[in-house]
Structures are given as C-alpha cells and as structure tokens.
XYZ file of C-alpha atoms in Angstrom:
701
model
C -0.078 -0.085 0.238
C 1.619 3.469 -0.900
C 1.790 5.987 1.831
C -0.393 8.255 0.279
C -3.072 5.972 -0.316
C -2.419 4.569 3.582
C -2.818 8.235 4.399
C -6.707 8.568 2.456
C -7.418 5.271 4.205
C -6.781 6.497 7.809
C -8.554 9.485 6.948
C -11.483 8.408 5.853
C -11.447 5.476 8.917
C -11.342 8.831 11.141
C -13.709 10.520 9.387
C -16.129 7.364 9.886
C -14.953 6.699 13.596
C -15.209 10.675 15.192
C -14.881 9.183 18.156
C -11.435 8.427 17.240
C -10.235 11.517 17.291
C -7.902 11.303 15.316
C -5.851 14.558 14.044
C -3.046 15.676 11.730
C -2.118 12.298 9.396
C 0.539 13.009 7.144
C 2.969 11.040 6.021
C 6.902 11.193 5.470
C 9.247 8.894 3.363
C 8.958 5.564 6.006
C 5.152 5.912 7.751
C 2.012 7.785 7.831
C 1.857 9.789 10.831
C -1.314 10.699 13.223
C -1.985 12.124 16.613
C -5.195 10.625 19.133
C -5.147 13.289 22.197
C -1.149 13.938 23.497
C -0.071 11.171 21.639
C 1.272 10.462 18.220
C 1.558 7.242 15.948
C 3.464 5.907 12.896
C 2.255 3.269 11.177
C 4.901 1.889 8.857
C 4.218 -1.104 5.917
C 7.542 -3.440 5.724
C 8.076 -5.856 2.470
C 10.167 -8.318 3.323
C 8.682 -12.199 2.836
C 5.326 -10.773 2.415
C 3.703 -7.229 3.528
C 3.199 -6.914 7.568
C 2.765 -3.009 9.331
C 4.300 -1.856 11.894
C 3.238 0.644 14.523
C 5.362 2.501 17.003
C 4.692 5.924 19.228
C 6.647 9.226 18.826
C 8.872 9.625 20.885
C 9.269 5.530 20.906
C 7.692 3.913 23.987
C 7.717 -0.121 24.848
C 3.953 -0.458 25.195
C 2.656 -4.474 25.997
C 0.021 -3.337 23.763
C 2.068 -2.532 20.845
C 4.280 -5.105 21.102
C 1.130 -7.710 20.832
C -0.139 -5.739 17.634
C 2.766 -5.712 16.258
C 3.296 -9.570 16.939
C 0.318 -10.142 15.965
C 0.448 -8.080 12.059
C 3.492 -9.896 11.460
C 2.259 -13.794 12.134
C -1.166 -12.653 10.080
C -2.218 -10.528 7.748
C -4.702 -8.048 9.574
C -5.788 -4.627 7.737
C -4.974 -0.793 9.336
C -8.379 -0.567 10.005
C -7.918 -3.114 13.032
C -4.589 -1.490 13.652
C -6.600 1.524 13.910
C -9.404 -0.113 15.998
C -6.833 -1.286 18.292
C -4.574 1.655 18.772
C -7.710 3.763 19.492
C -8.993 1.252 21.965
C -6.034 1.729 24.285
C -6.100 5.408 24.495
C -9.548 6.995 23.992
C -10.748 7.236 27.542
C -14.508 5.951 27.742
C -16.336 9.729 28.081
C -14.640 10.848 25.549
C -15.680 7.991 23.153
C -19.583 8.837 24.979
C -19.153 12.169 23.846
C -17.467 11.659 20.423
C -20.788 9.083 20.002
C -23.502 11.741 20.445
C -21.051 13.995 17.988
C -21.295 11.026 15.495
C -25.328 11.245 16.372
C -25.491 14.754 15.560
C -23.471 14.709 12.271
C -26.222 12.090 11.346
C -28.938 13.536 12.436
C -28.079 17.004 10.174
C -27.848 14.191 7.091
C -31.492 13.586 7.897
C -32.743 16.562 5.468
C -30.808 15.374 2.313
C -31.458 12.059 2.752
C -34.552 9.923 1.096
C -35.592 6.300 0.495
C -34.186 5.206 -3.007
C -37.472 5.542 -5.115
C -35.626 2.640 -7.308
C -35.731 0.506 -3.875
C -39.353 0.457 -2.689
C -41.993 0.480 -3.795
C -44.992 3.693 -3.171
C -46.149 1.675 -0.179
C -49.654 2.402 1.137
C -49.423 0.736 4.131
C -50.642 1.781 8.088
C -47.604 3.856 9.633
C -46.413 2.635 12.891
C -44.266 6.098 13.239
C -43.745 9.525 12.241
C -40.413 9.621 9.757
C -38.560 11.769 12.468
C -39.043 8.573 14.954
C -38.077 6.311 12.137
C -34.896 8.224 11.349
C -33.749 8.405 15.181
C -34.252 4.365 15.031
C -31.963 4.025 12.304
C -29.678 6.765 13.347
C -29.325 4.821 16.695
C -28.957 1.270 14.973
C -26.331 2.727 12.872
C -24.672 3.962 16.410
C -24.678 0.515 18.072
C -23.210 -1.012 15.066
C -20.571 1.294 14.820
C -18.577 -0.607 17.349
C -18.828 -3.648 16.201
C -15.470 -5.271 15.577
C -16.414 -7.511 12.737
C -17.714 -4.877 10.542
C -17.082 -1.489 8.890
C -19.845 0.663 8.461
C -20.623 4.105 5.874
C -23.587 5.384 4.404
C -23.937 5.466 0.442
C -23.782 9.058 -0.900
C -24.378 10.346 2.926
C -27.785 9.019 2.918
C -29.265 7.864 6.765
C -31.595 5.104 4.736
C -28.708 3.457 2.365
C -25.579 1.799 4.781
C -22.982 0.063 2.878
C -21.840 -2.364 5.491
C -18.046 -4.589 4.825
C -18.478 -7.782 6.799
C -15.156 -9.130 7.491
C -15.421 -12.676 7.264
C -12.686 -15.934 6.480
C -14.372 -16.526 2.950
C -13.829 -13.122 1.865
C -14.587 -9.259 2.718
C -18.385 -9.522 2.317
C -19.653 -6.215 1.126
C -23.656 -5.597 2.062
C -26.092 -2.557 0.819
C -29.531 -2.083 3.344
C -31.881 0.226 2.170
C -34.257 1.331 4.178
C -38.058 2.536 3.689
C -38.017 6.345 5.317
C -42.094 5.833 6.156
C -42.781 2.729 6.889
C -39.394 1.082 8.715
C -39.985 -1.242 10.731
C -43.307 -2.041 9.631
C -41.923 -3.124 6.052
C -38.262 -4.317 5.802
C -35.200 -3.226 5.227
C -34.069 -4.444 1.438
C -30.656 -6.665 1.893
C -28.383 -6.668 -1.333
C -25.048 -8.903 -1.314
C -23.202 -6.920 -3.361
C -19.564 -8.682 -3.378
C -17.981 -11.456 -4.049
C -19.990 -13.227 -6.530
C -21.333 -16.282 -5.082
C -22.135 -19.345 -6.750
C -25.714 -20.566 -6.297
C -27.374 -17.773 -6.772
C -26.952 -17.136 -3.412
C -27.098 -13.788 -3.014
C -30.376 -13.595 -4.594
C -31.416 -16.593 -2.271
C -30.106 -14.088 0.318
C -31.789 -11.306 -0.702
C -35.300 -13.484 -0.776
C -35.110 -15.102 2.705
C -37.682 -15.553 4.736
C -35.983 -13.126 7.515
C -36.377 -10.295 4.995
C -39.562 -11.137 3.232
C -42.758 -9.056 3.791
C -44.835 -12.354 4.210
C -41.984 -13.467 7.131
C -40.815 -9.810 8.457
C -41.040 -9.028 12.094
C -40.779 -5.603 12.909
C -38.803 -5.859 16.496
C -36.054 -7.588 14.327
C -32.983 -5.969 14.659
C -30.358 -5.149 11.802
C -28.024 -6.748 13.898
C -29.685 -10.093 13.635
C -29.897 -9.404 10.030
C -26.392 -9.250 9.582
C -26.298 -12.230 11.833
C -28.710 -14.153 9.569
C -26.084 -13.005 6.373
C -23.291 -13.773 8.500
C -24.775 -17.584 9.199
C -26.263 -18.445 5.953
C -23.073 -17.555 4.165
C -20.463 -19.011 6.319
C -22.847 -22.515 5.730
C -23.560 -21.598 2.217
C -20.801 -19.759 0.255
C -18.643 -20.411 -2.656
C -17.309 -17.962 -3.872
C -17.403 -17.601 -7.737
C -13.300 -17.418 -8.664
C -14.726 -16.859 -12.718
C -16.760 -13.754 -12.011
C -16.548 -11.339 -8.957
C -19.097 -8.769 -10.103
C -22.394 -9.052 -10.681
C -23.964 -8.631 -14.424
C -26.671 -5.763 -14.951
C -29.356 -8.417 -15.424
C -27.931 -9.943 -12.167
C -28.527 -7.020 -10.435
C -31.886 -6.332 -11.634
C -33.028 -10.097 -10.930
C -31.233 -9.398 -7.104
C -33.488 -6.359 -6.751
C -36.718 -8.667 -7.643
C -35.665 -11.161 -5.095
C -36.707 -8.560 -2.550
C -40.548 -8.411 -4.359
C -40.716 -12.042 -4.366
C -43.559 -13.820 -2.395
C -41.246 -16.429 -0.401
C -43.393 -19.356 -0.770
C -39.851 -21.812 -2.300
C -39.332 -23.644 0.413
C -35.656 -22.852 -0.144
C -32.593 -24.908 2.097
C -31.378 -22.114 3.503
C -34.357 -21.234 5.384
C -34.555 -24.604 6.736
C -32.616 -24.105 10.005
C -35.438 -21.484 11.738
C -38.938 -22.080 11.567
C -40.554 -18.837 9.808
C -44.497 -18.494 10.065
C -45.853 -16.401 7.527
C -47.965 -13.616 8.588
C -51.645 -15.439 7.563
C -50.766 -18.373 9.235
C -50.546 -16.375 12.495
C -54.069 -15.498 12.068
C -55.137 -19.054 11.726
C -53.124 -19.849 14.908
C -54.984 -17.586 16.704
C -58.586 -18.631 15.681
C -57.622 -22.100 16.360
C -56.340 -21.148 20.170
C -59.701 -19.642 20.304
C -62.122 -21.717 19.644
C -64.031 -19.521 16.949
C -66.940 -20.881 15.073
C -67.557 -19.987 11.389
C -68.429 -17.897 10.533
C -68.459 -15.824 14.128
C -64.945 -14.319 13.838
C -64.328 -11.942 17.254
C -63.912 -8.560 16.903
C -60.132 -8.051 17.724
C -59.163 -10.727 14.590
C -59.665 -7.962 12.681
C -57.178 -6.281 13.356
C -54.698 -8.861 12.925
C -55.299 -8.379 8.865
C -55.972 -5.322 7.699
C -57.589 -6.729 3.972
C -57.016 -2.879 2.288
C -53.608 -2.636 3.609
C -52.405 -6.074 2.524
C -53.894 -5.277 -1.133
C -52.312 -2.345 -1.130
C -48.829 -3.706 -0.188
C -49.250 -6.486 -3.049
C -50.528 -3.685 -5.821
C -47.436 -1.460 -5.528
C -45.143 -4.796 -5.505
C -46.693 -5.776 -8.297
C -46.263 -1.930 -10.504
C -42.138 -2.823 -9.570
C -42.203 -6.217 -10.444
C -43.732 -5.356 -13.619
C -40.989 -2.500 -14.091
C -38.072 -5.157 -13.663
C -39.290 -7.633 -16.245
C -39.741 -4.534 -18.644
C -36.314 -3.994 -17.789
C -34.951 -7.076 -18.310
C -36.720 -7.443 -21.271
C -35.092 -4.696 -22.884
C -31.679 -5.991 -21.482
C -31.925 -9.624 -23.228
C -32.743 -7.348 -26.506
C -29.511 -5.488 -26.570
C -27.108 -8.050 -24.988
C -25.890 -11.376 -27.181
C -28.205 -13.974 -25.419
C -25.335 -16.507 -25.247
C -23.642 -14.408 -23.221
C -26.666 -14.065 -20.707
C -28.664 -17.275 -20.670
C -26.349 -19.189 -18.235
C -27.289 -15.953 -15.872
C -30.993 -16.684 -16.331
C -30.835 -20.735 -16.036
C -29.373 -20.060 -12.672
C -31.527 -17.148 -11.510
C -34.306 -17.328 -9.042
C -36.246 -15.168 -12.419
C -36.555 -19.160 -13.933
C -38.773 -20.319 -10.545
C -40.613 -16.773 -10.534
C -42.088 -16.965 -13.742
C -42.534 -20.662 -13.372
C -44.467 -19.661 -9.928
C -46.389 -16.669 -11.370
C -47.536 -19.438 -14.378
C -48.721 -21.960 -11.732
C -52.014 -20.165 -11.206
C -55.695 -20.105 -12.255
C -57.089 -18.189 -15.335
C -58.529 -15.986 -12.873
C -55.500 -14.570 -11.080
C -53.889 -13.673 -14.465
C -56.896 -12.030 -15.442
C -56.760 -9.330 -12.451
C -52.810 -8.837 -12.913
C -51.631 -6.815 -15.518
C -47.729 -8.317 -14.815
C -48.891 -11.118 -16.736
C -48.337 -9.194 -20.367
C -45.041 -8.572 -19.210
C -44.207 -11.926 -18.413
C -45.516 -13.187 -21.543
C -43.509 -11.230 -23.563
C -40.484 -12.063 -21.614
C -41.541 -15.701 -22.282
C -42.388 -14.764 -26.145
C -38.709 -12.706 -26.065
C -36.836 -15.515 -24.954
C -38.828 -18.556 -27.309
C -37.450 -15.914 -30.280
C -33.872 -15.789 -29.099
C -34.302 -19.878 -28.784
C -33.694 -20.017 -25.228
C -34.611 -23.238 -24.407
C -33.093 -24.068 -21.840
C -34.861 -21.618 -19.750
C -37.985 -23.656 -20.250
C -36.741 -27.446 -19.292
C -37.748 -28.542 -15.830
C -40.914 -26.562 -15.275
C -41.669 -23.741 -17.189
C -42.957 -25.218 -20.292
C -45.227 -27.985 -18.405
C -46.775 -25.511 -16.703
C -47.550 -22.734 -19.539
C -48.754 -26.857 -21.247
C -51.081 -26.804 -18.211
C -51.955 -23.074 -18.747
C -52.694 -23.905 -22.047
C -55.150 -26.758 -21.272
C -56.916 -24.848 -18.854
C -57.389 -21.627 -21.322
C -58.655 -24.427 -23.909
C -61.131 -25.435 -21.756
C -62.139 -22.094 -20.738
C -63.035 -21.556 -24.345
C -65.926 -23.798 -23.815
C -67.849 -21.614 -20.985
C -66.830 -18.245 -23.096
C -65.588 -18.651 -26.907
C -64.440 -14.659 -27.436
C -62.623 -14.945 -23.911
C -58.771 -13.377 -25.176
C -56.617 -14.249 -22.677
C -57.255 -18.105 -23.089
C -56.538 -16.994 -26.984
C -53.191 -15.297 -26.038
C -51.827 -18.604 -23.504
C -52.584 -20.100 -26.152
C -50.918 -18.307 -28.692
C -47.578 -18.278 -26.456
C -47.550 -21.679 -26.183
C -47.950 -22.661 -29.355
C -44.881 -20.574 -30.431
C -42.779 -21.873 -27.476
C -44.089 -25.305 -28.271
C -42.489 -25.043 -31.953
C -39.386 -24.424 -31.058
C -39.049 -26.192 -28.243
C -39.684 -29.433 -29.216
C -37.385 -28.783 -32.571
C -34.711 -29.118 -29.911
C -36.334 -31.361 -27.174
C -37.207 -34.992 -27.668
C -40.190 -35.612 -25.999
C -39.861 -38.013 -23.141
C -42.933 -40.210 -22.850
C -42.193 -42.376 -19.678
C -45.300 -44.229 -17.930
C -46.294 -42.513 -14.797
C -47.361 -45.063 -12.376
C -50.711 -45.353 -11.417
C -51.158 -44.197 -7.642
C -55.055 -43.388 -7.702
C -56.938 -45.340 -5.721
C -60.400 -46.938 -7.417
C -62.396 -44.951 -5.861
C -60.556 -41.420 -6.826
C -59.990 -43.226 -10.551
C -63.680 -43.571 -11.138
C -64.682 -40.275 -9.074
C -62.667 -38.102 -10.718
C -64.786 -38.191 -13.875
C -67.628 -36.083 -12.191
C -65.334 -33.653 -10.543
C -66.504 -30.696 -13.180
C -68.656 -30.932 -15.835
C -71.043 -28.640 -17.995
C -74.297 -30.127 -18.593
C -78.007 -29.318 -18.883
C -79.133 -28.556 -15.102
C -82.876 -29.484 -14.135
C -83.948 -26.060 -13.598
C -87.032 -26.589 -12.649
C -86.113 -27.776 -8.799
C -83.030 -25.231 -8.722
C -83.968 -22.896 -5.704
C -82.660 -19.989 -7.942
C -84.652 -20.976 -11.174
C -86.657 -17.790 -11.263
C -83.402 -15.838 -12.827
C -82.379 -18.398 -15.275
C -83.687 -16.361 -18.113
C -81.961 -13.236 -17.615
C -78.939 -12.529 -19.254
C -75.692 -12.889 -17.741
C -73.484 -9.676 -18.423
C -70.246 -9.463 -20.125
C -68.068 -9.180 -17.487
C -69.876 -12.036 -15.484
C -69.509 -14.126 -18.380
C -65.380 -13.371 -18.939
C -64.915 -13.880 -14.931
C -66.636 -17.427 -14.927
C -64.905 -18.739 -18.258
C -61.554 -17.767 -16.555
C -62.737 -18.947 -12.820
C -64.462 -22.306 -13.982
C -61.763 -23.823 -15.497
C -59.344 -23.654 -12.798
C -62.171 -25.556 -10.429
C -60.996 -28.872 -12.960
C -58.069 -28.592 -10.607
C -58.228 -27.338 -7.283
C -61.509 -29.041 -6.509
C -60.742 -31.974 -4.347
C -61.523 -35.523 -5.500
C -60.323 -37.832 -2.345
C -60.916 -41.280 -0.678
C -61.167 -38.988 2.212
C -63.845 -36.549 1.082
C -64.546 -35.348 -2.264
C -66.454 -31.847 -3.926
C -68.350 -31.991 -7.351
C -69.478 -29.392 -9.501
C -72.284 -29.331 -12.282
C -72.801 -26.096 -14.534
C -75.196 -25.584 -16.952
C -74.591 -25.688 -20.122
C -76.463 -22.378 -21.739
C -76.276 -19.945 -18.007
C -72.510 -20.635 -16.854
C -74.094 -18.857 -13.458
C -76.249 -21.790 -12.623
C -74.680 -24.392 -10.647
C -75.117 -27.198 -8.134
C -72.998 -28.979 -6.108
C -72.052 -32.065 -4.092
C -69.598 -32.233 -1.005
C -68.791 -35.387 0.622
C -69.141 -35.097 4.118
C -65.019 -35.079 5.726
C -63.741 -37.816 7.714
C -64.198 -37.809 11.850
C -67.350 -35.860 11.334
C -70.977 -36.287 12.322
C -71.084 -35.737 8.003
C -68.552 -38.220 7.262
C -69.686 -40.090 3.666
C -73.220 -38.110 3.494
C -73.604 -36.371 0.202
C -74.805 -32.392 0.898
C -76.533 -31.229 -2.053
C -76.328 -27.198 -3.156
C -77.846 -24.542 -5.482
C -75.645 -22.005 -6.215
C -76.224 -18.817 -8.274
C -73.866 -16.662 -9.087
C -75.717 -12.875 -9.644
C -75.038 -10.268 -11.825
C -72.755 -8.051 -9.947
C -70.514 -11.196 -9.081
C -67.374 -10.906 -8.161
C -68.318 -7.407 -5.782
C -71.053 -9.590 -4.339
C -71.268 -13.600 -3.025
C -72.248 -16.324 -5.134
C -76.101 -17.202 -3.444
C -76.219 -20.587 -2.337
C -78.362 -23.433 -0.847
C -78.391 -26.791 0.816
C -81.006 -28.877 -0.178
C -80.881 -31.934 1.388
C -81.800 -31.089 5.190
C -84.619 -32.352 5.949
C -86.312 -29.139 7.216
C -84.016 -29.970 10.228
C -80.818 -27.665 11.445
C -77.785 -30.014 10.950
C -75.317 -27.571 11.978
C -75.606 -23.918 13.471
C -74.464 -22.731 10.081
C -76.884 -25.139 7.785
C -80.432 -23.208 8.580
C -83.863 -25.686 8.321
C -84.794 -23.612 4.878
C -81.282 -24.249 3.300
C -79.705 -20.795 3.698
C -76.507 -21.125 5.249
C -74.572 -18.774 7.875
C -70.769 -17.693 6.531
C -69.092 -14.904 6.855
C -67.281 -15.111 3.291
C -70.478 -15.555 1.761
C -71.921 -12.390 3.566
C -75.131 -13.903 4.955
C -73.880 -13.599 8.816
C -74.353 -9.788 9.713
C -72.518 -8.434 12.727
C -69.547 -7.100 14.317
C -67.839 -10.231 14.343
C -67.897 -10.720 10.407
C -65.090 -8.641 9.834
C -61.461 -8.605 8.176
C -60.488 -12.025 6.447
C -63.335 -13.630 6.857
C -65.538 -11.771 5.001
C -66.160 -12.130 0.775
C -63.103 -9.756 -0.760
C -63.972 -9.219 -4.067
C -60.277 -9.302 -5.265
C -59.455 -12.174 -3.598
C -62.433 -14.186 -2.934
C -63.679 -17.210 -5.350
C -66.053 -19.835 -5.596
C -63.423 -21.914 -4.683
C -62.701 -20.695 -1.214
C -66.929 -20.752 -0.291
C -67.226 -24.849 -1.584
C -63.811 -25.539 0.861
C -65.184 -22.902 3.187
C -68.349 -25.073 3.538
C -66.676 -28.720 4.060
C -63.613 -27.242 5.802
C -65.696 -25.104 8.299
C -69.320 -26.034 8.309
C -68.668 -29.891 8.187
C -66.173 -30.033 10.963
C -65.471 -32.707 13.566
C -67.386 -30.487 16.315
C -70.101 -28.596 14.315
C -71.671 -27.259 18.009
C -68.363 -24.866 18.186
C -70.136 -23.300 15.220
C -72.624 -21.635 17.641
C -71.894 -17.992 18.433
C -73.055 -18.771 21.897
C -70.547 -21.332 22.000
C -66.871 -19.792 20.810
C -66.397 -18.504 23.762
C -66.352 -22.049 25.699
C -65.521 -25.506 25.388
C -68.109 -28.590 26.541
C -67.000 -31.981 25.573
C -69.935 -33.832 27.004
C -72.391 -31.104 24.912
C -70.359 -31.100 21.470
C -70.845 -34.780 21.799
C -74.000 -34.762 22.217
C -75.183 -32.645 19.715
C -73.220 -34.878 17.100
C -75.195 -37.753 18.153
C -78.518 -35.919 16.820
C -76.193 -35.271 13.767
C -74.984 -39.071 13.205
C -79.366 -39.332 12.545
C -79.598 -36.992 10.007
C -76.904 -37.090 7.911
C -77.723 -41.296 7.693
C -81.400 -39.798 6.790
C -81.188 -37.128 4.654
C -77.445 -37.964 3.352
C -77.513 -41.173 2.572
C -81.156 -43.217 2.810
C -82.782 -40.718 0.728
C -80.812 -40.223 -1.722
C -80.174 -44.034 -2.308
C -84.394 -44.774 -1.778
C -85.320 -42.814 -4.864
C -83.132 -40.219 -7.179
C -83.793 -36.865 -6.440
C -80.889 -35.180 -8.168
C -80.081 -36.598 -11.094
C -77.064 -34.494 -12.266
C -75.457 -36.824 -9.566
C -77.173 -39.827 -9.684
C -74.461 -41.509 -11.037
C -71.592 -39.737 -8.523
C -74.280 -40.700 -5.865
C -74.779 -44.594 -6.875
C -70.709 -44.706 -7.705
C -70.131 -43.311 -4.086
C -72.302 -45.699 -1.773
C -71.261 -48.994 -4.152
C -67.409 -48.427 -4.066
C -67.756 -46.594 -0.031
C -69.965 -49.765 0.705
C -68.063 -51.067 3.951
C -66.765 -47.879 4.747
C -69.750 -46.309 5.426
C -71.631 -49.472 6.861
C -68.659 -49.481 9.319
C -68.826 -46.130 10.284
C -72.840 -45.779 10.875
C -72.700 -48.824 12.931
C -70.306 -47.114 15.859
C -72.686 -44.080 15.611
C -75.695 -46.559 15.990
C -74.111 -47.875 18.973
C -73.683 -44.980 20.387
C -77.296 -43.396 19.534
C -79.562 -46.478 19.850
C -82.684 -45.014 18.173
C -80.577 -44.987 15.045
C -80.383 -48.842 14.277
C -83.775 -48.953 12.627
C -81.761 -46.403 10.029
C -78.669 -48.141 10.388
C -80.546 -51.524 9.078
C -82.399 -49.631 6.700
C -79.410 -48.562 5.230
C -77.832 -51.847 5.351
C -80.517 -53.233 3.060
C -80.380 -50.130 0.933
C -76.607 -50.540 0.071
C -77.285 -54.397 -0.365
C -79.842 -53.917 -3.307
C-alpha cells in the first residue's frame, strides 16, 4: 500500500469514526503519522517475505499492547482499520467515546434533511405507519451508532444518506459487502432491502439471501434489529457461501434480478431457510383462531385487527408495479445483449423459478394482474431468441397446463381473449421447444385409488341442469352481463384442477351449459365428522354483480332440520365469506373480498369449516366456552340426520339426477366403510338402529 493511499485510508476511517479523535494525519518517506490526544503514532509498511505493518509511538515507548499488535501483524495479514481500532481502544477514554458518539449522532441528524429512500428500491407503499418519519430516522441512526462499535464490520453511509448503508463484513471466506436500504416512511413495519453486492457467490446465493424469509415482508417481524439481520447473512454465507472465482462482479441483469428477489412472495422452501421455523403472517391468524375456538362465521372482533385487508391489497399492488418495471427492464436488456452470454445467468437465477411460480395459477388470477403482459412478453422474447433451456424443467410443463385450462375456458366463452393469448404463446414456445427437445413419454405409475379413478370423471361437468327444482330458478332466463361471463369463464376452468377428489372427501360441481352462472354442488362429508361420507347437495347461483358480491348458495337436503349452527332448516347458510352473517364479529379476512374471494374458497369453507368434527363450536353462543359432553351430544343428533337425509333418502329415490351416477358410485365403492361408520353411530345412539338396518338393506340391493 502506498503511503499516500494509507494516509487517505486513515483519514477516511477517522471521518467515519469521530470517537477516535484522530488528528494531523500526514506521511513521510517511511510511515504515516497521526495524533490521538497528546500521543503521536506511526504506522510503517514493511515488505520482506510478505507485507505487514509495524506500529510505533513518537517518541518511542515500549508498550505491551503495541508489542502484541505488531506480533499479530507479522503473523497474520491484518488490515489498517483493525490496527486503528486497536490503537483507539487503548488510548481513548470512555467518557470521550461517549461524547464523540453523541457528536456522530448530531452529524447523522444533520443528514436527515438531505436523506431519502431510493425511489428505485421500494414501491410507493400505502400501508399503516407505525411511527412518524422523525422517529424512524432516530431509530435508524441509533442502530447505526450501535453497529459502529462492532469490530467484525465496517459501516458507511452511501452518498451520505442515512437510509442507505454499506456494510463490510470481515469473514474468513472474504470481505463481504452488503447494502441495506430502509424505507423512510414505513420502517420497521416494512423490512429493509438487503443486497449482497460482493463477492459474487455460486448457486444464486446473493439472490437467495435477498429473498430469505427473514427479510421477506410476508415473514417480517418489525422487532428485528439490524444486528440480527447481519448475523443471519453471516450464518447463511458461512454455511452456503462459495465464491465465484470466474466472475467477481454482477452482470447488470443479475443486479435487476437481485432487486426482483426482494419482491418475490417467498413460498418456495429454500434450504438456506430450513434451520429456522419461519411462520407466515397469515398462518399466525389461523393459529390465533384455532386457539380461540371461534365458530365459522363468528370471528371475534379483535381478530380483524390482525390482518388489514386494504393494507395487504395496497402492498401487493405496489409490489406488482415494481415487479412489472423490473421485468420490462430485463426484457430490454435481453434484446440488447448477446443471448449466449446471458443464457447461464438467466438459467441459474431466481427469475426462472419466479416465472414458473407465476404461471402456476388459475386464469382468474392472471386476468386480474397486469404483470402477466410483462411475463408473457418475456417468455415470447426468450422463445424467439431460442433460449430453450429457460423453458426446461418446469416452465414448459406449467405453460402447457395453462394452455389446457385456456382451451377449457373457451368452452364457456368463445370470446375469451386471455385464453386465446395464452394458447398463441404456448404454440410459439412449443414449436421451438420441440425442435430441440426429444419429447419423453415415460409412463407414469398409477397411484390413484379405485375410488378416485372412478369419481374424478364427475369432478366438473358442463351439462344441462334440471332447472325446475333449482332454488334460484326464477333467475334462469335473465341474460348475464359480459363481465360476469368473462369472470366465470376464467374462474370455472381452474376448479378442474383445484376441487378435491380423494378417498376421504370430495367436491363435485355441475355447471349449466346454457347459463354458466347456474350450478349444483355435491360435497362429501369429511372423515371423523358427524357428516362423514354423507352426500350434501347445494344449489348455487352467481349474481350479475359478481365478484363484487358473493355467490348465492343453499343446501337442499336438510330434511327441514338444523343440521349445523351454520346450516338452517330452510337451506340458508350462515357464513361470513357469503356475507350471510351480519354482525360486528364478521370482519377482516372472513368476509367476501371481491379482489381475493372465489367460488373455490366458498366451497372449501363449507367443506372445511362447516362440515367439521365439532360443529357445536360453530354456534355463536358457544365459541367462548368449550363443553366436550354437550359437543358429543350434539353430534349424536347429527349422526341420524346424516344417515337419513344425506344417505338413505338419496339411495331410496333419485332426487338429483345431475348427481345420480356420483351418488351410486360413491355408496357402491364406500359401502363397507360407510356401514362400519354408521354402525358405530348406531352403537352410540340406540335410536339409530332402525336407520342403520334400512341403510344396510339399501346398500345390499
């Protein structure tokens, strides 16, 4: 190191560490000289078999700590900054340190006016602020001061901006440079952005760190301190870090992808996060509800404060805008670059997994997200550039599945422009993909049970529904608005993949071929519930204002009895997502939300939250207490209703021709299982013996 460079380095370090009180830095022909208080020090650079530094006082004093420092310097390649820290540690009085720390604070406060969050790092968030801006600045400055005393790192501000830090972590693998960006309006409610700038690690580690769950909004804990975040970065690098010797810096596209990593909804199980049990924000809500024994549709008032729906949607929309801009920038870069040079970058980056994850969604979600124009443009650009490797191992298969769903959507609406666009994109990719890829048609081992193989053909059918006995028959001849047709033509095909058909519980849906807003549903009662293996029939009608209003749905085979606190004698259903429970407790994420809620969620809510193991708890008067005996007694009554109205009546005569084959096959294939369950019920409730005998007779005929 040249003496002039060393002088500059010491001056810079002194500026960043005012508590050191280093003054009068100069150099002569052999050393750099500086003063701390009344003492003068010299640092000489010695080059023999290797380079090292020697520290002396002027006039020369024999001090043990200097001898120890010089010996350490000879034995190990230690930096000038470490030497300076040791000198300061042995010469600055504690009271002086405290005073100069306050002085540094004042200097940082002077920077507040000129400091701001970089506009290219954060979306314009519209979420609740935990603290006013001056308090946020104070918190960040205090954290900066706290970390200044950490001997394992060097801390600097980027462009004298208190919201932009550069951290140099001194690690055995290398000096790791990390940039941290804070949001000046929403920290600590919104996490800082963490970017590993150098060195360039193998296996996308820089991206993966940026996208680690600890720094991801969906897992973010506002109480996290920067020290904890940096320790997490160190832990990950120590365990997974391998420096890329061939490329020490990031390509411009890699930098954009690194920023993109901060906006990815991290649902992927990355092995770097498996050592910590991260709980997503929304999962915490489920834990709270479970512990409170809340009934379906009867959410406690304070639970609505756990998830602010409007805040959540605003955050998601702003993140989408930022992602869209980044994708468009990446497309521009791809068009300018030699594709052979960036092919490896694209294939090893998170971009591939991110796009695959974005494509693996229903048409409905695509229709409501402007970002998909950018995603489709990216895929079209890559296909025309013949970057076939990007489509292998995931994207091609996912796109094919989306194409199949689009073809299905055209059955419901021949004018579905989105479906046509996806099919056109797939055909472009498919033509090039199959020119260079040997199509492999290995046989897939059949794992479905006999029941699933038989029943899955009935999962979703477009048929002529018998309207006469449909509860909403009076609406049948009304013409549907074009928007409703478009929405349903994108939503219904997704049910082909999402509706469950399984040995333990299934949902079957019939859609009228002329009026696709008329539907009939059959839900099989889940195991270990008083509804087990019963067939529950529902009439459903999608109103003109859908999705701004919830679907209309009624249960048909109630037998004019109340089979559940949420299922009334007249077939009406009390459920918050249907907006059929009115009260202060029906708030938050339980309500129908036009931007989020779907037919699928309604059906799954009925199956999973009404047809439950302990329906007694669904009663509004019961959710704050729990009585096991009363719950069991309630179930004993339900056993009889299920046997009579969801089994015997359906076998005795054909009341619902749309599901005639479903009902026959269900009871044929599950005969022994159903009889065993009903015998247990009859043993628990002796009044059910006659029903059990009749059911056994019907199943034997």
